[in-house]
Coordinates of C-alpha atoms and ligand atoms in Angstrom, one line a residue:
X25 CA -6.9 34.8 17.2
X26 CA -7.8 31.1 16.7
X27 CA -7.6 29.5 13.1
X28 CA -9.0 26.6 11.4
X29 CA -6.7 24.7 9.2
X30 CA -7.8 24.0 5.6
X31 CA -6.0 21.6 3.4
X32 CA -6.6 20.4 0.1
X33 CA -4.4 17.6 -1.8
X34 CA -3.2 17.1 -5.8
X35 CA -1.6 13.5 -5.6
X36 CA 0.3 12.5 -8.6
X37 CA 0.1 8.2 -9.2
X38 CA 2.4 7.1 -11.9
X39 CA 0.4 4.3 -13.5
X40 CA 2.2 0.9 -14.1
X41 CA 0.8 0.2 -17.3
X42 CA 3.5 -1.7 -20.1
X43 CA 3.9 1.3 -22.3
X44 CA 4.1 4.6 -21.8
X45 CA 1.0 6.8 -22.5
X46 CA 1.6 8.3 -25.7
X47 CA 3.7 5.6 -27.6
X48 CA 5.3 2.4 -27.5
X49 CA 8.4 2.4 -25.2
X50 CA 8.7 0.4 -22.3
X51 CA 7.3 2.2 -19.1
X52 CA 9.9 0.9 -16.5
X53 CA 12.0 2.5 -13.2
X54 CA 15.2 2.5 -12.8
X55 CA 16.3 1.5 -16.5
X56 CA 20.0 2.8 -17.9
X57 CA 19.5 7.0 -18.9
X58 CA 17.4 7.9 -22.3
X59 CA 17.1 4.2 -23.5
X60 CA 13.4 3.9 -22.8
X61 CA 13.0 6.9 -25.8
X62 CA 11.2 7.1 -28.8
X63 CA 10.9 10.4 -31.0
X64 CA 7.3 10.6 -29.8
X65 CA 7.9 10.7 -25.9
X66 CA 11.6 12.5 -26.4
X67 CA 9.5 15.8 -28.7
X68 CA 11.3 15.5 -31.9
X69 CA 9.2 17.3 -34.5
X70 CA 6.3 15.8 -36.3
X71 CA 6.2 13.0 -34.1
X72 CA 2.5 12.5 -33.1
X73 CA 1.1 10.9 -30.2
X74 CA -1.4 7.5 -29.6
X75 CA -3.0 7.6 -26.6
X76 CA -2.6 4.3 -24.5
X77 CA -6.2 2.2 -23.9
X78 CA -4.3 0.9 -20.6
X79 CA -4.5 4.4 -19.3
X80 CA -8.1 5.5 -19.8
X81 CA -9.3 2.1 -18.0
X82 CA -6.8 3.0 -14.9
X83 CA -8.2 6.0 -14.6
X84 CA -11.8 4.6 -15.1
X85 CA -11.5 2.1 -12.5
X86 CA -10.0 4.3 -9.9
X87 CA -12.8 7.0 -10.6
X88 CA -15.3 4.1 -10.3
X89 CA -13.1 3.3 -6.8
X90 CA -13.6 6.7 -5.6
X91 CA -17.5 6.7 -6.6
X92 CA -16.6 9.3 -9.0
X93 CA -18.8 10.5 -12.3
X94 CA -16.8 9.2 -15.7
X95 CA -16.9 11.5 -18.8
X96 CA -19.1 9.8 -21.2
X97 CA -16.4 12.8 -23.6
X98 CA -13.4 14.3 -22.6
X99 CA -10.3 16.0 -24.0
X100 CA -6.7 16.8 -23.6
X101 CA -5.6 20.0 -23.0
X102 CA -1.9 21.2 -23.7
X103 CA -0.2 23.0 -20.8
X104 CA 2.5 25.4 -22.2
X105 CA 6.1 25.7 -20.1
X106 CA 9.4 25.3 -20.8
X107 CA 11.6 23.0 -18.8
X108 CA 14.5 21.1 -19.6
X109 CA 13.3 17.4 -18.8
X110 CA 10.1 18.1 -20.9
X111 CA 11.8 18.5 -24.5
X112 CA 8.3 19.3 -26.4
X113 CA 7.8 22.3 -24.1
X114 CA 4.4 21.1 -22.9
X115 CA 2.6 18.9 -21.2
X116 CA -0.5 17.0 -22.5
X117 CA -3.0 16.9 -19.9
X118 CA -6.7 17.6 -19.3
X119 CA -7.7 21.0 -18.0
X120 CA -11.3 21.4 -19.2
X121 CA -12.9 18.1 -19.5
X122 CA -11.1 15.7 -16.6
X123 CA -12.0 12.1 -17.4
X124 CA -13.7 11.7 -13.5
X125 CA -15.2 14.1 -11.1
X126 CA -17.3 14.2 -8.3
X127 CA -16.1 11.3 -6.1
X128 CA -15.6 11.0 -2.2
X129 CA -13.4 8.9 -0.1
X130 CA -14.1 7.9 3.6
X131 CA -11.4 8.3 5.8
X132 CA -11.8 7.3 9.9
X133 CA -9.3 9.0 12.3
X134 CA -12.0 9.7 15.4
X135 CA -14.7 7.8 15.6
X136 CA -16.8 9.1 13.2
X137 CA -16.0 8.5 9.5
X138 CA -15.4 11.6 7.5
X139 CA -16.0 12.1 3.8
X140 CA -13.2 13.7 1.7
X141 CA -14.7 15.0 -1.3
X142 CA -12.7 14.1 -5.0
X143 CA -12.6 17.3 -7.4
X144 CA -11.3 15.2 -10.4
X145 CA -9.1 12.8 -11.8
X146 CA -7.4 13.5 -14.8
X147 CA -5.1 11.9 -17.2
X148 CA -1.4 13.7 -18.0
X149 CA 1.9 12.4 -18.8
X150 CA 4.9 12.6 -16.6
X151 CA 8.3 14.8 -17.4
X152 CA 11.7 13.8 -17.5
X153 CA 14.4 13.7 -14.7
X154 CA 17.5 16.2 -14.2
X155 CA 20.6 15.0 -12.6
X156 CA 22.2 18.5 -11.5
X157 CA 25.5 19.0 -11.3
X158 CA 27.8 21.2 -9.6
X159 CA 29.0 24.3 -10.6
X160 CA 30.7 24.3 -13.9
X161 CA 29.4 20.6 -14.9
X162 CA 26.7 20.2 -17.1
X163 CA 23.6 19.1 -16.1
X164 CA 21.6 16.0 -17.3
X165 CA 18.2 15.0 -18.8
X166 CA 17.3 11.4 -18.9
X167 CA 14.0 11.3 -20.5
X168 CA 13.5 7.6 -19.7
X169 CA 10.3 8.9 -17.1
X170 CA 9.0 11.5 -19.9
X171 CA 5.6 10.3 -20.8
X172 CA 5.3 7.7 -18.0
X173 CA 1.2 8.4 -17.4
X174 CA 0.3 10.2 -14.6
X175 CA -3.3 10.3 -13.1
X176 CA -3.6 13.1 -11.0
X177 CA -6.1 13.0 -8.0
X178 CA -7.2 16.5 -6.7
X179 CA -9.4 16.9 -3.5
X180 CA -11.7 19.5 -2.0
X181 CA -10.4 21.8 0.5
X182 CA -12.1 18.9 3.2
X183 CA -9.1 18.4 5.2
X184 CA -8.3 19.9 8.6
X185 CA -5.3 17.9 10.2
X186 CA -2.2 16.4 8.5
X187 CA -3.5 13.2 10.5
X188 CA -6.3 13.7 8.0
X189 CA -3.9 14.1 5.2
X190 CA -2.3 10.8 5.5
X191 CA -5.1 8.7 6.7
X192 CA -6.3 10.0 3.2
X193 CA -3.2 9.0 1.5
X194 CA -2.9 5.5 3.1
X195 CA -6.7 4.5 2.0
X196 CA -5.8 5.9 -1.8
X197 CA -3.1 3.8 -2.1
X198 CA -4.4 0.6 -0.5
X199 CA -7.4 1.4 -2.9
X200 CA -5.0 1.3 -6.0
X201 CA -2.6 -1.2 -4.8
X202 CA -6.3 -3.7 -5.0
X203 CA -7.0 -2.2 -8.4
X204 CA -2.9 -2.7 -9.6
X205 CA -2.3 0.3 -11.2
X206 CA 0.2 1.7 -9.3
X207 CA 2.9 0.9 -6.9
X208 CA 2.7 3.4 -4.7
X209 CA 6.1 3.8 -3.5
X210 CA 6.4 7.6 -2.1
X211 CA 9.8 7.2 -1.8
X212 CA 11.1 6.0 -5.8
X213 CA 8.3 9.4 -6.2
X214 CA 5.7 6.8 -8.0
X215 CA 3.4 8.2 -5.2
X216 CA 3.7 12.1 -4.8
X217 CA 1.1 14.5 -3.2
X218 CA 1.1 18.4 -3.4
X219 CA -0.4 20.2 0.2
X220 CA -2.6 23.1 -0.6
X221 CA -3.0 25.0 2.9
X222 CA -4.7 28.1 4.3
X223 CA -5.9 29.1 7.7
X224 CA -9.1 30.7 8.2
X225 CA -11.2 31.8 11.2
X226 CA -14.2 29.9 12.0
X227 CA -17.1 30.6 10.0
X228 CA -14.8 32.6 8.2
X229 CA -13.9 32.7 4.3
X230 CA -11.4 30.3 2.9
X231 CA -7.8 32.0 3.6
X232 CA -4.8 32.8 0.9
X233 CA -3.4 29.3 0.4
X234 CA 0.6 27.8 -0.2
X235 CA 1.0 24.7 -2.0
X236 CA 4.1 22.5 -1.1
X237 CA 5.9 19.7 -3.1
X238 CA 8.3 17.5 -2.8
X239 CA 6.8 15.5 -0.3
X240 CA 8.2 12.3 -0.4
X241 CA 7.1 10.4 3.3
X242 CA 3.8 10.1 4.9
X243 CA 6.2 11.5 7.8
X244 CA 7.1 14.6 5.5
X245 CA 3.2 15.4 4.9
X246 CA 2.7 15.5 8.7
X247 CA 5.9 17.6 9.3
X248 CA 5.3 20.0 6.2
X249 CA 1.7 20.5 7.4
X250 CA 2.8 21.5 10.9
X251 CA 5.4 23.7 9.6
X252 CA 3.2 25.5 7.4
X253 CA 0.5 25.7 9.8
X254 CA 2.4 27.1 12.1
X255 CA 4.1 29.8 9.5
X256 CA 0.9 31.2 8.3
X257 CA -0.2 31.8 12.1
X258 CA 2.6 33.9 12.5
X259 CA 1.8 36.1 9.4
X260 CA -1.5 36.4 10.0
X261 CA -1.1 37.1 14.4
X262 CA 1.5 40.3 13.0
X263 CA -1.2 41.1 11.1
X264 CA 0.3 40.4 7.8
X265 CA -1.1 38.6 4.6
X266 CA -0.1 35.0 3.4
X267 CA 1.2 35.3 -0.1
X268 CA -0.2 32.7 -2.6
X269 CA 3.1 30.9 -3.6
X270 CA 4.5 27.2 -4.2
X271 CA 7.0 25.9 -1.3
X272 CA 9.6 23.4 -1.5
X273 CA 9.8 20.6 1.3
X274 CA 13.3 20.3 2.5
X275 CA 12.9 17.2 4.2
X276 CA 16.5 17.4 6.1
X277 CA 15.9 20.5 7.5
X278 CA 12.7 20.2 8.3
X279 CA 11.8 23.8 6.5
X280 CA 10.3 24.4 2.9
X281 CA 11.5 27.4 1.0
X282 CA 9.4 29.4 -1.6
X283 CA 10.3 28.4 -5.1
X284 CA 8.0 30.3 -7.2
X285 CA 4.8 32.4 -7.1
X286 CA 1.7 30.5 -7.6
X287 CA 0.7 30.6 -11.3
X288 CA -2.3 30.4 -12.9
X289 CA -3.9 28.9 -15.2
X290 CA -3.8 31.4 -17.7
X291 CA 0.1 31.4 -17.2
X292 CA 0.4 28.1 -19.2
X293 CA -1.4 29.5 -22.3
X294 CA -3.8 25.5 -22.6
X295 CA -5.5 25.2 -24.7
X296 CA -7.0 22.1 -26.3
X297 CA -4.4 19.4 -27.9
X298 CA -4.6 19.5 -31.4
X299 CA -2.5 16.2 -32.0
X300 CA -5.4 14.0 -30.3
X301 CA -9.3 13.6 -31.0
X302 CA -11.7 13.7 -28.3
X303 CA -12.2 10.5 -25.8
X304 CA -15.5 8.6 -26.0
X305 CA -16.1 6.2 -22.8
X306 CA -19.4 4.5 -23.7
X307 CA -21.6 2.5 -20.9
X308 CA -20.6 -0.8 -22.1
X309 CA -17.1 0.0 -21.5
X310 CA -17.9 1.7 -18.1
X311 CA -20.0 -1.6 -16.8
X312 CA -17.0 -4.1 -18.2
X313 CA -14.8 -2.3 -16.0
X314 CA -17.1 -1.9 -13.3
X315 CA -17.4 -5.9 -13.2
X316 CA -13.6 -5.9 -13.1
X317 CA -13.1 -3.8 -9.8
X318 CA -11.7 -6.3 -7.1
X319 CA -13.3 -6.3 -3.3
X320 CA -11.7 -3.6 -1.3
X321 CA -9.6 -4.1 1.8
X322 CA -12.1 -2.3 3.8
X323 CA -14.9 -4.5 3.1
X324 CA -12.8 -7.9 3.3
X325 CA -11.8 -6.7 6.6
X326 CA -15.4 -5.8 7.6
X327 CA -16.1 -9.5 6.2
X328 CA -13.5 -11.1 8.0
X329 CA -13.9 -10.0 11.2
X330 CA -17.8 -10.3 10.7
X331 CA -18.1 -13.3 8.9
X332 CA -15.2 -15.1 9.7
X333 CA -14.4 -14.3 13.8
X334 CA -11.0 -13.2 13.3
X335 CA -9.8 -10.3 15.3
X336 CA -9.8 -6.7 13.9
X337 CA -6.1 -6.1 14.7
X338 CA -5.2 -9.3 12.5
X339 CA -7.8 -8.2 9.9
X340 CA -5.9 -4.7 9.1
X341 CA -2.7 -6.5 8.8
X342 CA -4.2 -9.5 6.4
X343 CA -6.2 -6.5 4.0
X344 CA -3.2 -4.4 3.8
X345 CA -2.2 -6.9 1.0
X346 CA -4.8 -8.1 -1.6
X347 CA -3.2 -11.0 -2.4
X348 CA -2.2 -12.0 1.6
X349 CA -6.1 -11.4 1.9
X350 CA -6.6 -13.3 -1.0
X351 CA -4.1 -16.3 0.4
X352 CA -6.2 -15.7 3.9
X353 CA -9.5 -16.9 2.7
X354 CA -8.4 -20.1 0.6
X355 CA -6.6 -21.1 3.9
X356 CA -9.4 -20.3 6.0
X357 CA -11.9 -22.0 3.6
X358 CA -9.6 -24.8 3.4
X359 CA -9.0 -25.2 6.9
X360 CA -12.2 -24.4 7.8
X361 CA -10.0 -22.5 10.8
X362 CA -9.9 -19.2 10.1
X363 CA -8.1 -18.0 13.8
X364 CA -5.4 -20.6 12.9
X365 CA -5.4 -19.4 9.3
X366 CA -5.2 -15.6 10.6
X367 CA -2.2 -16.9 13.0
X368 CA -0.3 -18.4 10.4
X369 CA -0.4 -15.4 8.2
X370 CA -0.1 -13.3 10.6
X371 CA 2.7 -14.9 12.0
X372 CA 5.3 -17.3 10.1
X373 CA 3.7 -16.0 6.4
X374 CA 4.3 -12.3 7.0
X375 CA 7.6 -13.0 9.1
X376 CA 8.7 -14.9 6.6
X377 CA 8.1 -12.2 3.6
X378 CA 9.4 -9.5 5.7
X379 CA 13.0 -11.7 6.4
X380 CA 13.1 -12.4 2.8
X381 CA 12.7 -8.4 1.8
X382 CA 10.1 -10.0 -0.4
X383 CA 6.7 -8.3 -2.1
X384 CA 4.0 -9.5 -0.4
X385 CA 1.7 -8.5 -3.6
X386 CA 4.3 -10.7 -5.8
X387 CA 4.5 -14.1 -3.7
X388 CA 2.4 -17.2 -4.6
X389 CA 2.1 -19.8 -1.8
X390 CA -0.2 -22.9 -2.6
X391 CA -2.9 -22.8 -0.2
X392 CA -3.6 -26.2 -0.3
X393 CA -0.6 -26.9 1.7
X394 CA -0.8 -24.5 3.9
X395 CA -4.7 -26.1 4.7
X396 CA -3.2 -29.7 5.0
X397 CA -0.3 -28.3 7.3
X398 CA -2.6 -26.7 9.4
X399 CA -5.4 -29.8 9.8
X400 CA -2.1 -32.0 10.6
X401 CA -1.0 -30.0 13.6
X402 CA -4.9 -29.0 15.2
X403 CA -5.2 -33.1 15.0
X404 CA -1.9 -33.9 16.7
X405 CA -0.7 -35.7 14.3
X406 CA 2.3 -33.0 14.0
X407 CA 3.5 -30.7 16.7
X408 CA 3.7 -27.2 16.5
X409 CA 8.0 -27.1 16.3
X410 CA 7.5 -29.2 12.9
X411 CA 4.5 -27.6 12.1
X412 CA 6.4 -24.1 12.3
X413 CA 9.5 -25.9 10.2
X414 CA 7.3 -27.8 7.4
X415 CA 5.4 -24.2 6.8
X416 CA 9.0 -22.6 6.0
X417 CA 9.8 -25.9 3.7
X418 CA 6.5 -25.0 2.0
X419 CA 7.4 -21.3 2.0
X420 CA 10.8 -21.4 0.5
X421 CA 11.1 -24.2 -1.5
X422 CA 6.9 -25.6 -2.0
X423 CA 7.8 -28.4 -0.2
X424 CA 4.9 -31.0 -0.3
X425 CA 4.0 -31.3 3.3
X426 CA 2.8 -35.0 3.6
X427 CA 6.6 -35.8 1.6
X428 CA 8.7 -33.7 3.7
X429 CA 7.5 -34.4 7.0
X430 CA 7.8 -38.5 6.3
X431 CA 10.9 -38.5 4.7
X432 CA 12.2 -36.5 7.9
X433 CA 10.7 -38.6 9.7
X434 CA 8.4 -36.0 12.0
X435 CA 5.4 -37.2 12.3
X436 CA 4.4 -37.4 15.8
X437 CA 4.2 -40.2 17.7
X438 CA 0.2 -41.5 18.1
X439 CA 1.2 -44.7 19.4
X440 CA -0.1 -45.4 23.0
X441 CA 2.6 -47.8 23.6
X442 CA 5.6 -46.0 22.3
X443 CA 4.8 -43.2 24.4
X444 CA 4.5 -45.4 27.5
X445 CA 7.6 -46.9 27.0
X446 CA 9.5 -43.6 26.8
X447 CA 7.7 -42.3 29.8
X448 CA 8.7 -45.9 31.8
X449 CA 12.3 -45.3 30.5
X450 CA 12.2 -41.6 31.6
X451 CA 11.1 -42.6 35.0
X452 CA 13.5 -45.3 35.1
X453 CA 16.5 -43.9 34.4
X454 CA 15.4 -40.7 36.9
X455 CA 14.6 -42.3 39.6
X456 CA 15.3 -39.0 42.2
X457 CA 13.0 -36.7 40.2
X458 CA 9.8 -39.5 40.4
X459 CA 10.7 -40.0 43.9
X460 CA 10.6 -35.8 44.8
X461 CA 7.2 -35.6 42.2
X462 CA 6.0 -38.0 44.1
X463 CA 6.9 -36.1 47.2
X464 CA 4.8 -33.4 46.1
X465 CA 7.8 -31.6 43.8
X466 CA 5.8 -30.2 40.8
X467 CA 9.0 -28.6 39.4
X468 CA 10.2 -32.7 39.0
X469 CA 7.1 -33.3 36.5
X470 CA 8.8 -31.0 34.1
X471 CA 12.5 -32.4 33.9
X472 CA 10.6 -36.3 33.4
X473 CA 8.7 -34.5 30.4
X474 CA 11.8 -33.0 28.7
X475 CA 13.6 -36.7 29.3
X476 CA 10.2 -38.5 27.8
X477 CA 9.9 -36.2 25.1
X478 CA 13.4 -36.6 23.9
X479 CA 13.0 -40.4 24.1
X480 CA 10.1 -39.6 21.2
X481 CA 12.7 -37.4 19.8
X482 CA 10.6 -34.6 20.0
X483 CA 8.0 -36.0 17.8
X484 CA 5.2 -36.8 20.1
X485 CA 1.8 -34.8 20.7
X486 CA 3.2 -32.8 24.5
X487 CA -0.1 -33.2 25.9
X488 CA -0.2 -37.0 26.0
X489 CA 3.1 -37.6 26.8
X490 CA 1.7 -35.3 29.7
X491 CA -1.3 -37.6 29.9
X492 CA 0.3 -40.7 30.3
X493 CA 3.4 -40.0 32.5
X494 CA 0.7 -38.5 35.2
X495 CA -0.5 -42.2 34.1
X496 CA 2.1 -44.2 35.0
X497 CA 3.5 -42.0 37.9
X498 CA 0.3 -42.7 39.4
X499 CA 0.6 -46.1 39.1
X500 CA 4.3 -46.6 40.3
X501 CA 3.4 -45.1 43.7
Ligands
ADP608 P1 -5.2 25.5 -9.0 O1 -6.1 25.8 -10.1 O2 -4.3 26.6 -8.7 O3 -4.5 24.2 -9.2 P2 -7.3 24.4 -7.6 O4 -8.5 25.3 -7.4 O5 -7.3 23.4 -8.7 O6 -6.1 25.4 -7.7 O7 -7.0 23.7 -6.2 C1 -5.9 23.0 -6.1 C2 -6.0 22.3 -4.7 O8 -5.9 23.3 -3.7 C3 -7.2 21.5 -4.5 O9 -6.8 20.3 -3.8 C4 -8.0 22.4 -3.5 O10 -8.8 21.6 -2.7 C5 -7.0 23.1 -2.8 N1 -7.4 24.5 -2.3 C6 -8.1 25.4 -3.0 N2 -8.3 26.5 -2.3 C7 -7.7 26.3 -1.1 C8 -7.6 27.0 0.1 N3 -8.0 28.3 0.2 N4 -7.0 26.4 1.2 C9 -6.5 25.2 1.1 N5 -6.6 24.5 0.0 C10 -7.2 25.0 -1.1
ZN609 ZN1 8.6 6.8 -26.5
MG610 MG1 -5.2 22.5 -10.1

């Protein structure tokens, strides 16, 4: 029997907003245990929470990203369970009323682009961590990550490959990386996506589904998808039935494990929070932060390879960054050279970052230099080895180019007659390798060059010092 794969997604974004969502504590990673806690996010009783603006224009924007409809009303919805790390013994989120639904994002893995539907986008807050301890040891809670606020993102069943999965994935969190609201780092878990997967026969109803978690790789997704694909085949060819349950990804092994069977929504006893009003998003607020969405990478690449004649390969690795695409254009525009702009960035820029270990999102390089730099070396009047050197000066320490490359003395040699005399002298003091070029020894031309060239001390345009030592060879025959 042949099945069709059927995947659906829930990807959890922790948003990086200054406070956390329901009151005023810092909302930071990697901060010393339970010092990031106020009675509000750590559930002492009577404390009441404020909901975070910060949040509800996150989630806006995304939804407005994702061509989503926005709740002009919605409402938070209490989700009962007990677990250590969530010391209230519930989670506000929205069950009912989701802020955004109704959105689609295109992904492209063949040819043709494919449309992933979006179910909703609603707003929750995130739980503590548990440090577990061996046997005998207690456990502990640090509650710095309880009500750091969570948008969850939850497709339609649309998928049908875990190529799908992550090419998904990868265009969310470029989309949200543009919009800065999250970091999307899968590995710190600021990024985490759920699978939902069933296999059905063609033109046949939707199957029993599993859900895995702890996915934290796009390599994970691809490997859970297969393993779970190829699971549920084996059930179903021994004629057995999937059971509806939630798996945990072991990521080492390779294997997930069932942890629980799947709930449902009635298991968590929601029902509307009582601590919180309603939300009203009016349409001015929903056109401000429409005006505010920034151009996304896949229409600056459509634009720059379009517009501007830079390669597509160059393009994807310019957009992956707003602010390298950002850096881009100024260059471009400055330069009015975009190839050379794209080859800088591309090249030295992006070598550079990566050597560094820095952010690409976080660094700030003055365009204007870069622009100056780059009209000095197309003109000659720099070569490309102190072209390559004055762009790390700017790089590392904002060197002013004009400054540096005069007070190093690197400017290249434009004068006619300097050059000739360090050509004559080369000839001169090799008087065997112009006698064999001469001869007809082409290989000779190349050790006069090197001998000219140091003469200029490397500063001189190669192409004419070439020019004038076929010059004055000529005329010593
Ligand atoms: P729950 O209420 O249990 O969370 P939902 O209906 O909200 O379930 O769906 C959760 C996710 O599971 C969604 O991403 C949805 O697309 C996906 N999903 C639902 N049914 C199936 C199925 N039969 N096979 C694969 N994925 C599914
Ligand atoms: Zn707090
Ligand atoms: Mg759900």
């Amino acid at each position: 029997m042949k099945y069709e794969t059927v995947i659906g997604i829930e990807v959890h974004a922790e948003l990086n907003t200054q406070s956390k969502i329901f009151c005023g504590c810092p909302n930071a990673f990697g901060a010393v245990p339970n010092t990031h806690i106020c009675p509000i996010c750590s559930g002492q009783p009577g404390a009441l929470p404020k909901l975070n603006e910060a949040v509800v224009e996150c989630a806006v924007r995304l939804g407005l990203a994702l061509s989503c409809k926005i709740a002009k009303k919605c409402n938070f919805d209490r989700k009962n369970y007990f677990y250590p790390d969530l010391p209230k013994a519930y989670q506000i989120s929205q069950l009912y009323f989701p802020i955004c639904t109704d959105g689609f994002l295109e992904i492209q893995t063949t040819n043709t682009p494919k449309r992933i539907g979006i179910r909703e986008i609603h707003i929750e807050e995130d739980a503590g961590k548990l440090k577990l301890a061996s046997l005998g040891r207690a456990t502990q809670a640090d509650l710095n990550r309880a009500g750091v606020p969570l948008l969850e993102i939850v497709t339609q069943p649309d998928f049908e490959s875990g190529e799908e999965v992550i090419a998904f994935i990868e265009r969310l969190r470029e989309i949200m990386l543009y919009l800065d609201i999250c970091d999307c780092k899968m590995q710190e878990g600021s990024l985490r996506a759920d699978i939902n997967l069933s296999l059905k026969q063609k033109d046949g109803e939707l199957g029993t589904r599993t859900e895995t978690k702890n996915l934290n790789s796009l390599k994970a997704v691809l490997r859970a998808v297969q393993y779970e694909t190829a699971r549920q085949a084996e059930i179903l060819a021994k004629g057995g039935m999937v059971t509806q349950q939630t798996r945990r990804w072991d990521d080492e092994k390779a294997v997930s494990h069932p942890m629980r069977s799947k709930e449902n929504a009635q298991d968590y006893r929601y029902f509307p929070e009582p601590d919180l009003p309603p939300l009203y998003i009016s349409d001015g607020q929903i056109k401000k932060l429409s005006k505010s969405l920034p151009e996304f990478a896949h229409h600056k690449r459509r634009r720059f390879t379009q517009e501007l004649g830079i390669s597509p390969s160059a393009a994807e690795i310019i957009c992956k960054s707003k602010n390298i695409a950002e850096l881009f254009e100024a260059v471009a525009e400055g330069s009015g050279n975009s190839v050379e702009a794209a080859n800088l960035i591309t090249g030295d820029i992006l070598r550079l970052i990566g050597e560094k270990g820095l952010d690409p999102e976080k660094i700030c390089l003055d365009a204007a230099k870069l622009t100056s730099l780059i009209d000095m070396v197309t003109s000659g009047k720099i070569n490309r080895g102190v072209y390559k050197e004055a762009v790390e000066a700017v790089f590392l320490h904002d060197a002013d180019p004009t400054a540096y490359i005069t007070q190093k003395g690197l400017f290249a040699v434009c004068d006619d007659a300097l050059i000739r005399a360090a050509v004559t002298e080369a000839i001169s003091k090799n008087p065997q390798a112009a006698a064999d070029y001469t001869a007809g020894k082409e290989k000779a031309f190349a050790c006069l060059m090197g001998q000219a060239m140091k003469h200029l001390s490397g500063k001189a345009d190669p192409a004419a010092v070439r020019k004038m030592l076929v010059e004055v060879l000529k005329e010593n025959v």
